[in-house]
Amino acid sequence: MQHLDPDRLVLLALSEETVDASESDHLERCAGCRLDLASLREVAELGGESQEVRDLPPPPEHVWRAIAAEITPVADLTARRRRRARWVRPVLAAAAALVVAAGGTVAYLVSRPPAASVTARATLTPLATVPASAGGTVRVLSDGEMRVDVRNLPLTTGFHEVWLIDPDDLTKMVAIGSLTDRPDVVLPVPPGTDLNRYRLVDISDEPHDGDAAHSGRSLLRGTLTS
Amino acid sequence: MSSDDELAERLRDGDEKALRTAYDRHGGAVLYLAQRLLGNRADAEDVTQMTFVAAWTGRDTYDPRRGTMLGWLLGIARRKAVDRLRSAARDDRVTETVRAQPAPPGGPETPERVLDRLVVADELGRLPEDQRRTLELAFYDDLTHPQIAAVTGLPLGTVKSHIRRGMATLRRRWEVDGAALGSRSAGPSRAL
Ligand SMILES: [Zn+2]
């Protein structure tokens, strides 16, 4: 059986020439040539469409800064700063730790009716040292509360703390509160917190050492967007 | 320009500069895909960010033998965009916004189609200069082989072989990345 010549297939695919009677006959009987022609036609069509996506401009630099903020281990930051975070609430953190240790319910876990709308959200993804199955979501509600859902966090002898960090200056952060052993926790965002600035959500593993600064062991990160 | 293999190796070693290189090279394509699928710039930038963060987190899972880095990144971006559309559909507030999006001109476009276009464009940019030039004249300017020969001063036989080889390379790339991404088996009419 005489198959269609490769050069001929290209001409047909580019619609530069049309299929004649004997070729049409062959194409009807030969699945191989049919597939070749169909694929080349598709490639020619995609080739034509490709003009609009050649040399696409890169995304704006702020997108990269947000990526860089999420993948930079906090260990690096804490090594750089070696000083306490400015926004710490040692009393609350210690209290939360006690409650977690006792296995009780947390006082500030308040279930609200779903009246409040979501004003910002973030998807939490694991940092490189954390199992890939770990993750979570954060929703900031119009009533100033933050709903944090996490899954598959590594076990800890300490506790998990939620932070809001300024991705443009990773030494600036706000401690929001601790997670309990429940998958879904609601925490109050301190009034006046600028979520456009403190938009990087960070879940860290904190030891019970009385040091309220970030331990440098970040587990999950995500950026709030409205 | 470092190859995908080399870039993948540096990524696996935890070299953040390799992620930046991948971003410089492919960030525009990822953003384009996200914008086509989501219809708005802010969400598209979010998905671009999530894509590169996920690429960093999952850098061990990229295998250059199974497809190009661009194909891998676009696969991640597509999943993130589809996830976002689904979660948006669950949220009434956002659903209104999504519904308000005008349909792109020329009817709805499948994610696979956008992906294929980006993959073919990328491969076209990698072809040897002569092959690339003749194909651009055929694709973009709709010139025939003899017209291309006249414009470029190349013999007709050379034009033929450039176009045939170039098309074969584009087709291979389209089939390899398409297979890795599952777009070939998805069929052309499958919508989101
Ligand atoms: Zn045949």
Short mmCIF file of C-alpha atoms and ligand atoms in Angstrom, two decimals:
data_model
loop_
_atom_site.label_atom_id
_atom_site.label_comp_id
_atom_site.label_asym_id
_atom_site.label_seq_id
_atom_site.Cartn_x
_atom_site.Cartn_y
_atom_site.Cartn_z
CA MET A 1 0.00 0.00 0.00
CA GLN A 2 1.37 3.38 -1.04
CA HIS A 3 1.09 5.79 1.93
CA LEU A 4 0.86 9.54 1.55
CA ASP A 5 4.21 11.23 1.17
CA PRO A 6 5.31 13.18 4.29
CA ASP A 7 5.79 16.40 2.33
CA ARG A 8 2.36 15.96 0.80
CA LEU A 9 0.81 15.45 4.25
CA VAL A 10 2.34 18.75 5.38
CA LEU A 11 0.93 20.60 2.38
CA LEU A 12 -2.50 19.13 3.05
CA ALA A 13 -2.28 19.93 6.76
CA LEU A 14 -1.43 23.55 5.97
CA SER A 15 -4.37 23.62 3.51
CA GLU A 16 -1.92 24.67 0.87
CA GLU A 17 -3.28 21.93 -1.37
CA THR A 18 -6.40 19.80 -1.23
CA VAL A 19 -6.90 16.07 -1.04
CA ASP A 20 -7.40 14.47 -4.46
CA ALA A 21 -9.59 11.46 -5.24
CA SER A 22 -6.96 8.74 -4.88
CA GLU A 23 -5.65 10.28 -1.63
CA SER A 24 -9.15 10.49 -0.29
CA ASP A 25 -9.57 6.79 -1.11
CA HIS A 26 -6.36 5.92 0.68
CA LEU A 27 -7.20 8.02 3.73
CA GLU A 28 -10.47 6.18 4.05
CA ARG A 29 -8.68 2.86 4.23
CA CYS A 30 -5.49 3.80 6.08
CA ALA A 31 -5.80 4.71 9.77
CA GLY A 32 -2.11 5.58 9.97
CA CYS A 33 -2.23 8.27 7.31
CA ARG A 34 -5.54 9.51 8.70
CA LEU A 35 -3.98 9.98 12.13
CA ASP A 36 -0.89 11.64 10.66
CA LEU A 37 -2.97 14.11 8.71
CA ALA A 38 -5.29 14.86 11.62
CA SER A 39 -2.34 15.43 13.98
CA LEU A 40 -0.49 17.65 11.52
CA ARG A 41 -3.64 19.66 10.90
CA GLU A 42 -4.02 20.16 14.63
CA VAL A 43 -0.39 21.22 14.93
CA ALA A 44 -0.80 23.64 12.01
CA GLU A 45 -3.85 25.16 13.66
CA LEU A 46 -2.12 25.44 17.03
CA GLY A 47 0.89 26.89 15.23
CA GLY A 48 -1.32 29.62 13.82
CA GLU A 49 -2.77 30.34 17.27
CA SER A 50 0.67 30.37 18.83
CA GLN A 51 1.42 33.86 17.60
CA GLU A 52 -0.49 35.49 20.41
CA VAL A 53 1.43 33.57 23.09
CA ARG A 54 4.97 33.99 21.82
CA ASP A 55 7.12 36.16 24.07
CA LEU A 56 4.50 36.63 26.76
CA PRO A 57 5.43 39.32 29.27
CA PRO A 58 6.53 37.96 32.63
CA PRO A 59 4.13 38.32 35.57
CA PRO A 60 4.58 41.44 37.69
CA GLU A 61 7.36 41.37 40.25
CA HIS A 62 4.97 41.42 43.21
CA VAL A 63 3.86 37.92 42.22
CA TRP A 64 7.44 36.74 42.54
CA ARG A 65 7.86 38.49 45.89
CA ALA A 66 4.81 36.63 47.19
CA ILE A 67 6.25 33.32 45.94
CA ALA A 68 9.63 34.06 47.49
CA ALA A 69 7.97 34.93 50.79
CA GLU A 70 6.19 31.60 50.86
CA ILE A 71 9.20 29.46 50.14
CA THR A 72 11.77 31.20 52.32
CA PRO A 73 12.22 29.13 55.47
CA VAL A 74 11.57 31.20 58.59
CA ALA A 75 14.66 29.59 60.09
CA ASP A 76 16.58 31.88 57.76
CA LEU A 77 14.64 34.88 58.95
CA THR A 78 15.03 34.19 62.62
CA ALA A 79 18.72 33.63 62.11
CA ARG A 80 18.83 37.00 60.43
CA ARG A 81 16.97 38.94 63.04
CA ARG A 82 17.70 37.20 66.34
CA ARG A 83 15.28 39.36 68.14
CA ARG A 84 11.77 39.01 69.28
CA ALA A 85 8.89 39.67 66.96
CA ARG A 86 7.33 43.00 67.73
CA TRP A 87 3.84 41.76 67.95
CA VAL A 88 3.81 39.08 70.50
CA ARG A 89 1.20 38.12 72.98
CA PRO A 90 3.02 35.86 75.41
CA VAL A 91 0.16 35.63 77.86
CA LEU A 92 -2.31 34.43 75.28
CA ALA A 93 0.16 32.01 73.73
CA ALA A 94 0.96 30.49 77.11
CA ALA A 95 -2.71 30.24 77.99
CA ALA A 96 -3.45 28.50 74.73
CA ALA A 97 -0.64 26.07 75.32
CA LEU A 98 -2.07 25.16 78.70
CA VAL A 99 -5.46 24.52 77.22
CA VAL A 100 -4.02 22.33 74.50
CA ALA A 101 -2.03 20.38 77.05
CA ALA A 102 -5.16 19.80 79.09
CA GLY A 103 -7.03 18.69 76.01
CA GLY A 104 -9.91 20.95 76.82
CA THR A 105 -11.86 23.21 74.58
CA VAL A 106 -10.47 26.60 73.80
CA ALA A 107 -12.17 29.62 75.22
CA TYR A 108 -11.94 31.73 72.10
CA LEU A 109 -13.23 29.09 69.79
CA VAL A 110 -16.58 30.59 68.99
CA SER A 111 -18.94 29.15 66.44
CA ARG A 112 -20.72 31.91 64.65
CA PRO A 113 -23.73 31.62 62.42
CA PRO A 114 -22.59 31.81 58.79
CA ALA A 115 -23.85 35.36 58.42
CA ALA A 116 -20.41 36.92 58.04
CA SER A 117 -19.09 36.93 54.48
CA VAL A 118 -15.59 36.01 53.47
CA THR A 119 -13.41 39.06 52.88
CA ALA A 120 -10.10 37.30 52.22
CA ARG A 121 -8.87 33.77 51.84
CA ALA A 122 -5.66 31.83 51.54
CA THR A 123 -4.70 28.31 50.62
CA LEU A 124 -2.03 26.94 52.91
CA THR A 125 0.64 24.76 51.35
CA PRO A 126 3.36 22.81 53.14
CA LEU A 127 6.94 23.99 53.23
CA ALA A 128 9.58 21.66 51.86
CA THR A 129 10.28 19.87 55.14
CA VAL A 130 6.62 19.09 55.74
CA PRO A 131 4.73 16.10 54.28
CA ALA A 132 3.02 17.08 51.05
CA SER A 133 -0.35 15.88 52.37
CA ALA A 134 -0.40 18.71 54.91
CA GLY A 135 -2.35 21.79 53.98
CA GLY A 136 -5.24 24.00 54.84
CA THR A 137 -7.33 27.02 54.13
CA VAL A 138 -7.85 30.34 55.85
CA ARG A 139 -10.87 32.55 55.52
CA VAL A 140 -11.10 36.00 57.01
CA LEU A 141 -14.68 36.92 57.74
CA SER A 142 -16.27 40.34 57.64
CA ASP A 143 -16.75 40.24 61.41
CA GLY A 144 -12.99 40.26 61.93
CA GLU A 145 -12.57 36.57 62.67
CA MET A 146 -10.32 34.18 60.91
CA ARG A 147 -11.36 30.61 60.24
CA VAL A 148 -8.42 28.25 59.93
CA ASP A 149 -8.80 24.69 58.64
CA VAL A 150 -5.72 22.51 58.58
CA ARG A 151 -5.08 18.89 57.78
CA ASN A 152 -2.26 16.43 58.29
CA LEU A 153 0.02 18.70 60.26
CA PRO A 154 2.99 16.80 61.66
CA LEU A 155 2.61 15.85 65.32
CA THR A 156 4.32 18.16 67.74
CA THR A 157 5.32 18.12 71.37
CA GLY A 158 4.59 21.84 71.35
CA PHE A 159 1.77 23.64 69.63
CA HIS A 160 0.88 25.20 66.29
CA GLU A 161 0.74 28.96 66.12
CA VAL A 162 -0.92 31.10 63.45
CA TRP A 163 0.96 34.20 62.29
CA LEU A 164 0.32 36.99 59.84
CA ILE A 165 3.56 38.16 58.24
CA ASP A 166 4.44 41.12 56.04
CA PRO A 167 5.90 39.42 52.95
CA ASP A 168 7.79 42.59 52.07
CA ASP A 169 9.57 42.51 55.42
CA LEU A 170 9.52 39.02 56.83
CA THR A 171 10.64 40.18 60.26
CA LYS A 172 7.30 41.94 60.78
CA MET A 173 4.64 39.60 62.04
CA VAL A 174 1.53 39.37 64.17
CA ALA A 175 0.79 36.36 66.36
CA ILE A 176 -2.88 35.48 65.89
CA GLY A 177 -3.34 32.48 68.14
CA SER A 178 -2.78 28.77 68.50
CA LEU A 179 -4.46 25.88 66.81
CA THR A 180 -6.18 23.29 68.90
CA ASP A 181 -6.46 19.63 68.05
CA ARG A 182 -9.63 20.42 66.15
CA PRO A 183 -9.32 20.74 62.39
CA ASP A 184 -11.34 23.96 62.29
CA VAL A 185 -10.46 26.91 64.50
CA VAL A 186 -11.79 30.44 64.61
CA LEU A 187 -9.42 33.13 65.82
CA PRO A 188 -9.94 36.87 66.21
CA VAL A 189 -7.77 39.08 64.03
CA PRO A 190 -6.46 41.94 66.21
CA PRO A 191 -8.46 45.05 65.31
CA GLY A 192 -6.54 47.42 63.06
CA THR A 193 -4.37 44.71 61.51
CA ASP A 194 -3.68 45.73 57.92
CA LEU A 195 -4.33 42.55 55.97
CA ASN A 196 -3.01 44.07 52.79
CA ARG A 197 0.32 44.33 54.51
CA TYR A 198 0.21 41.32 56.85
CA ARG A 199 -1.11 39.02 54.15
CA LEU A 200 1.21 36.03 54.46
CA VAL A 201 -0.37 33.42 56.73
CA ASP A 202 2.14 31.17 58.46
CA ILE A 203 1.51 28.16 60.68
CA SER A 204 4.51 27.35 62.85
CA ASP A 205 5.53 24.62 65.22
CA GLU A 206 6.25 26.20 68.59
CA PRO A 207 7.88 24.55 71.57
CA HIS A 208 6.57 25.18 75.11
CA ASP A 209 9.64 27.20 75.97
CA GLY A 210 8.01 30.42 77.05
CA ASP A 211 9.58 32.25 74.13
CA ALA A 212 6.77 33.97 72.30
CA ALA A 213 8.83 34.76 69.21
CA HIS A 214 8.44 32.69 66.07
CA SER A 215 10.34 29.43 66.46
CA GLY A 216 11.57 29.55 62.87
CA ARG A 217 9.88 26.24 62.10
CA SER A 218 7.19 27.13 59.59
CA LEU A 219 4.94 24.29 58.48
CA LEU A 220 2.37 25.89 56.18
CA ARG A 221 2.18 29.14 54.30
CA GLY A 222 -0.33 30.92 52.13
CA THR A 223 -1.12 34.43 50.99
CA LEU A 224 -4.42 36.14 51.74
CA THR A 225 -6.27 37.48 48.75
CA SER A 226 -9.66 39.12 48.68
CA MET B 1 20.22 28.68 28.64
CA SER B 2 20.13 25.72 30.99
CA SER B 3 18.10 22.71 29.94
CA ASP B 4 15.06 21.39 31.77
CA ASP B 5 17.20 18.53 33.08
CA GLU B 6 19.71 20.86 34.62
CA LEU B 7 17.01 23.12 36.02
CA ALA B 8 15.19 20.13 37.49
CA GLU B 9 18.35 18.96 39.18
CA ARG B 10 19.00 22.36 40.73
CA LEU B 11 15.39 22.52 41.88
CA ARG B 12 15.65 19.12 43.52
CA ASP B 13 18.75 20.34 45.31
CA GLY B 14 16.66 23.11 46.81
CA ASP B 15 18.20 25.93 44.79
CA GLU B 16 15.73 28.82 44.95
CA LYS B 17 17.46 30.52 42.03
CA ALA B 18 16.37 27.62 39.83
CA LEU B 19 12.76 28.39 40.71
CA ARG B 20 13.37 32.00 39.74
CA THR B 21 14.80 30.84 36.41
CA ALA B 22 11.74 28.69 35.79
CA TYR B 23 9.56 31.66 36.74
CA ASP B 24 11.37 34.02 34.37
CA ARG B 25 11.13 31.49 31.59
CA HIS B 26 7.58 30.21 32.06
CA GLY B 27 5.79 32.62 34.43
CA GLY B 28 4.23 34.46 31.50
CA ALA B 29 2.75 31.26 30.09
CA VAL B 30 1.41 30.20 33.50
CA LEU B 31 -0.21 33.60 34.01
CA TYR B 32 -1.69 33.49 30.50
CA LEU B 33 -3.22 30.05 31.10
CA ALA B 34 -4.64 31.11 34.45
CA GLN B 35 -6.10 34.28 33.02
CA ARG B 36 -7.73 32.43 30.13
CA LEU B 37 -9.28 29.92 32.52
CA LEU B 38 -10.31 32.28 35.30
CA GLY B 39 -11.13 35.38 33.34
CA ASN B 40 -9.70 37.89 35.78
CA ARG B 41 -6.27 39.18 36.48
CA ALA B 42 -6.23 39.06 40.29
CA ASP B 43 -7.23 35.38 40.44
CA ALA B 44 -4.79 34.60 37.65
CA GLU B 45 -1.93 36.17 39.60
CA ASP B 46 -2.95 34.19 42.69
CA VAL B 47 -2.94 30.97 40.71
CA THR B 48 0.45 31.86 39.23
CA GLN B 49 1.78 32.34 42.73
CA MET B 50 0.23 29.08 43.95
CA THR B 51 1.63 27.24 40.94
CA PHE B 52 5.22 28.20 41.60
CA VAL B 53 4.90 27.61 45.34
CA ALA B 54 3.47 24.16 44.58
CA ALA B 55 6.24 23.55 42.05
CA TRP B 56 8.76 24.34 44.76
CA THR B 57 7.04 22.13 47.31
CA GLY B 58 6.62 19.29 44.82
CA ARG B 59 9.94 19.73 43.06
CA ASP B 60 10.84 16.09 43.65
CA THR B 61 7.92 15.01 41.50
CA TYR B 62 9.10 16.60 38.25
CA ASP B 63 10.59 14.05 35.88
CA PRO B 64 12.14 15.59 32.75
CA ARG B 65 11.74 12.28 30.93
CA ARG B 66 7.97 12.52 31.11
CA GLY B 67 7.59 16.01 29.74
CA THR B 68 8.99 19.49 29.67
CA MET B 69 9.14 21.80 32.65
CA LEU B 70 6.67 24.12 30.94
CA GLY B 71 4.25 21.22 30.52
CA TRP B 72 4.65 20.29 34.17
CA LEU B 73 4.07 23.85 35.38
CA LEU B 74 1.04 24.28 33.13
CA GLY B 75 -0.39 21.03 34.50
CA ILE B 76 -0.09 22.37 38.04
CA ALA B 77 -1.56 25.73 37.01
CA ARG B 78 -4.52 24.05 35.35
CA ARG B 79 -5.30 22.06 38.50
CA LYS B 80 -5.02 25.16 40.68
CA ALA B 81 -7.25 27.16 38.35
CA VAL B 82 -9.87 24.42 38.22
CA ASP B 83 -9.76 24.10 42.03
CA ARG B 84 -10.30 27.80 42.31
CA LEU B 85 -13.25 27.73 39.92
CA ARG B 86 -14.80 24.92 41.91
CA SER B 87 -14.32 26.61 45.25
CA ALA B 88 -15.61 29.84 43.75
CA ALA B 89 -18.69 28.02 42.55
CA ARG B 90 -19.33 26.97 46.15
CA ASP B 91 -19.16 30.55 47.29
CA ASP B 92 -22.19 32.50 46.19
CA ARG B 93 -20.48 35.83 46.43
CA VAL B 94 -17.84 34.80 43.94
CA THR B 95 -20.25 32.86 41.75
CA GLU B 96 -21.88 36.12 40.79
CA THR B 97 -18.51 37.45 39.68
CA VAL B 98 -17.75 34.33 37.71
CA ARG B 99 -21.11 34.42 36.00
CA ALA B 100 -20.56 38.03 35.11
CA GLN B 101 -17.43 37.14 33.15
CA PRO B 102 -18.02 37.61 29.45
CA ALA B 103 -17.31 34.46 27.44
CA PRO B 104 -14.00 34.73 25.60
CA PRO B 105 -14.43 35.56 21.92
CA GLY B 106 -14.76 32.54 19.66
CA GLY B 107 -16.69 30.49 22.17
CA PRO B 108 -15.59 28.61 25.26
CA GLU B 109 -12.09 27.31 25.19
CA THR B 110 -10.96 24.17 26.95
CA PRO B 111 -7.97 24.32 29.30
CA GLU B 112 -6.35 21.69 27.09
CA ARG B 113 -6.56 23.91 24.04
CA VAL B 114 -4.86 26.81 25.82
CA LEU B 115 -2.24 24.42 27.14
CA ASP B 116 -1.55 22.96 23.70
CA ARG B 117 -1.17 26.42 22.24
CA LEU B 118 1.39 27.38 24.88
CA VAL B 119 3.32 24.15 24.43
CA VAL B 120 3.44 24.53 20.64
CA ALA B 121 4.48 28.19 20.95
CA ASP B 122 7.28 27.20 23.34
CA GLU B 123 8.54 24.48 21.03
CA LEU B 124 8.37 26.79 18.03
CA GLY B 125 10.66 29.17 19.89
CA ARG B 126 13.16 26.36 20.42
CA LEU B 127 13.41 25.27 16.78
CA PRO B 128 16.54 26.00 14.77
CA GLU B 129 16.33 29.51 13.32
CA ASP B 130 15.67 28.46 9.69
CA GLN B 131 12.90 26.03 10.62
CA ARG B 132 11.32 28.55 12.97
CA ARG B 133 11.39 31.32 10.39
CA THR B 134 9.81 29.24 7.61
CA LEU B 135 7.10 27.96 9.94
CA GLU B 136 6.28 31.45 11.15
CA LEU B 137 5.80 32.54 7.55
CA ALA B 138 3.53 29.56 6.95
CA PHE B 139 1.54 29.87 10.20
CA TYR B 140 1.36 33.59 10.79
CA ASP B 141 1.55 35.01 7.28
CA ASP B 142 -0.24 32.14 5.52
CA LEU B 143 2.45 31.98 2.86
CA THR B 144 2.73 28.95 0.59
CA HIS B 145 5.97 27.01 0.18
CA PRO B 146 6.88 28.82 -3.09
CA GLN B 147 6.09 32.21 -1.51
CA ILE B 148 8.29 31.38 1.47
CA ALA B 149 11.08 30.36 -0.90
CA ALA B 150 10.72 33.72 -2.65
CA VAL B 151 10.69 35.72 0.59
CA THR B 152 13.61 33.95 2.22
CA GLY B 153 15.66 33.23 -0.89
CA LEU B 154 15.89 29.57 0.16
CA PRO B 155 15.53 26.81 -2.46
CA LEU B 156 12.02 25.31 -2.49
CA GLY B 157 13.37 21.91 -1.48
CA THR B 158 14.99 23.43 1.60
CA VAL B 159 11.79 25.22 2.57
CA LYS B 160 9.94 21.91 2.27
CA SER B 161 12.34 20.07 4.50
CA HIS B 162 12.45 22.87 7.11
CA ILE B 163 8.69 22.88 7.33
CA ARG B 164 8.38 19.11 7.39
CA ARG B 165 10.99 18.73 10.13
CA GLY B 166 9.69 21.65 12.12
CA MET B 167 6.14 20.32 12.02
CA ALA B 168 7.35 16.87 13.05
CA THR B 169 9.16 18.37 16.06
CA LEU B 170 6.11 20.40 17.09
CA ARG B 171 3.94 17.33 16.74
CA ARG B 172 6.24 15.22 18.92
CA ARG B 173 6.32 17.85 21.62
CA TRP B 174 2.56 18.30 21.44
CA GLU B 175 2.07 14.54 21.78
CA VAL B 176 4.59 14.11 24.62
CA ASP B 177 3.39 17.00 26.76
CA GLY B 178 -0.20 16.31 25.81
CA ALA B 179 0.12 12.71 26.95
CA ALA B 180 1.78 13.76 30.20
CA LEU B 181 -0.98 16.28 30.83
CA GLY B 182 -3.80 14.03 29.73
CA SER B 183 -5.05 16.55 27.21
CA ARG B 184 -4.88 14.11 24.30
CA SER B 185 -7.26 11.70 25.92
CA ALA B 186 -9.59 14.41 27.14
CA GLY B 187 -11.11 15.08 23.75
CA PRO B 188 -11.66 18.47 22.18
CA SER B 189 -15.17 19.13 23.42
CA ARG B 190 -14.65 18.59 27.13
CA ALA B 191 -15.38 21.81 28.96
CA LEU B 192 -14.42 22.72 32.50
ZN ZN C 1 -1.40 5.29 4.60
#
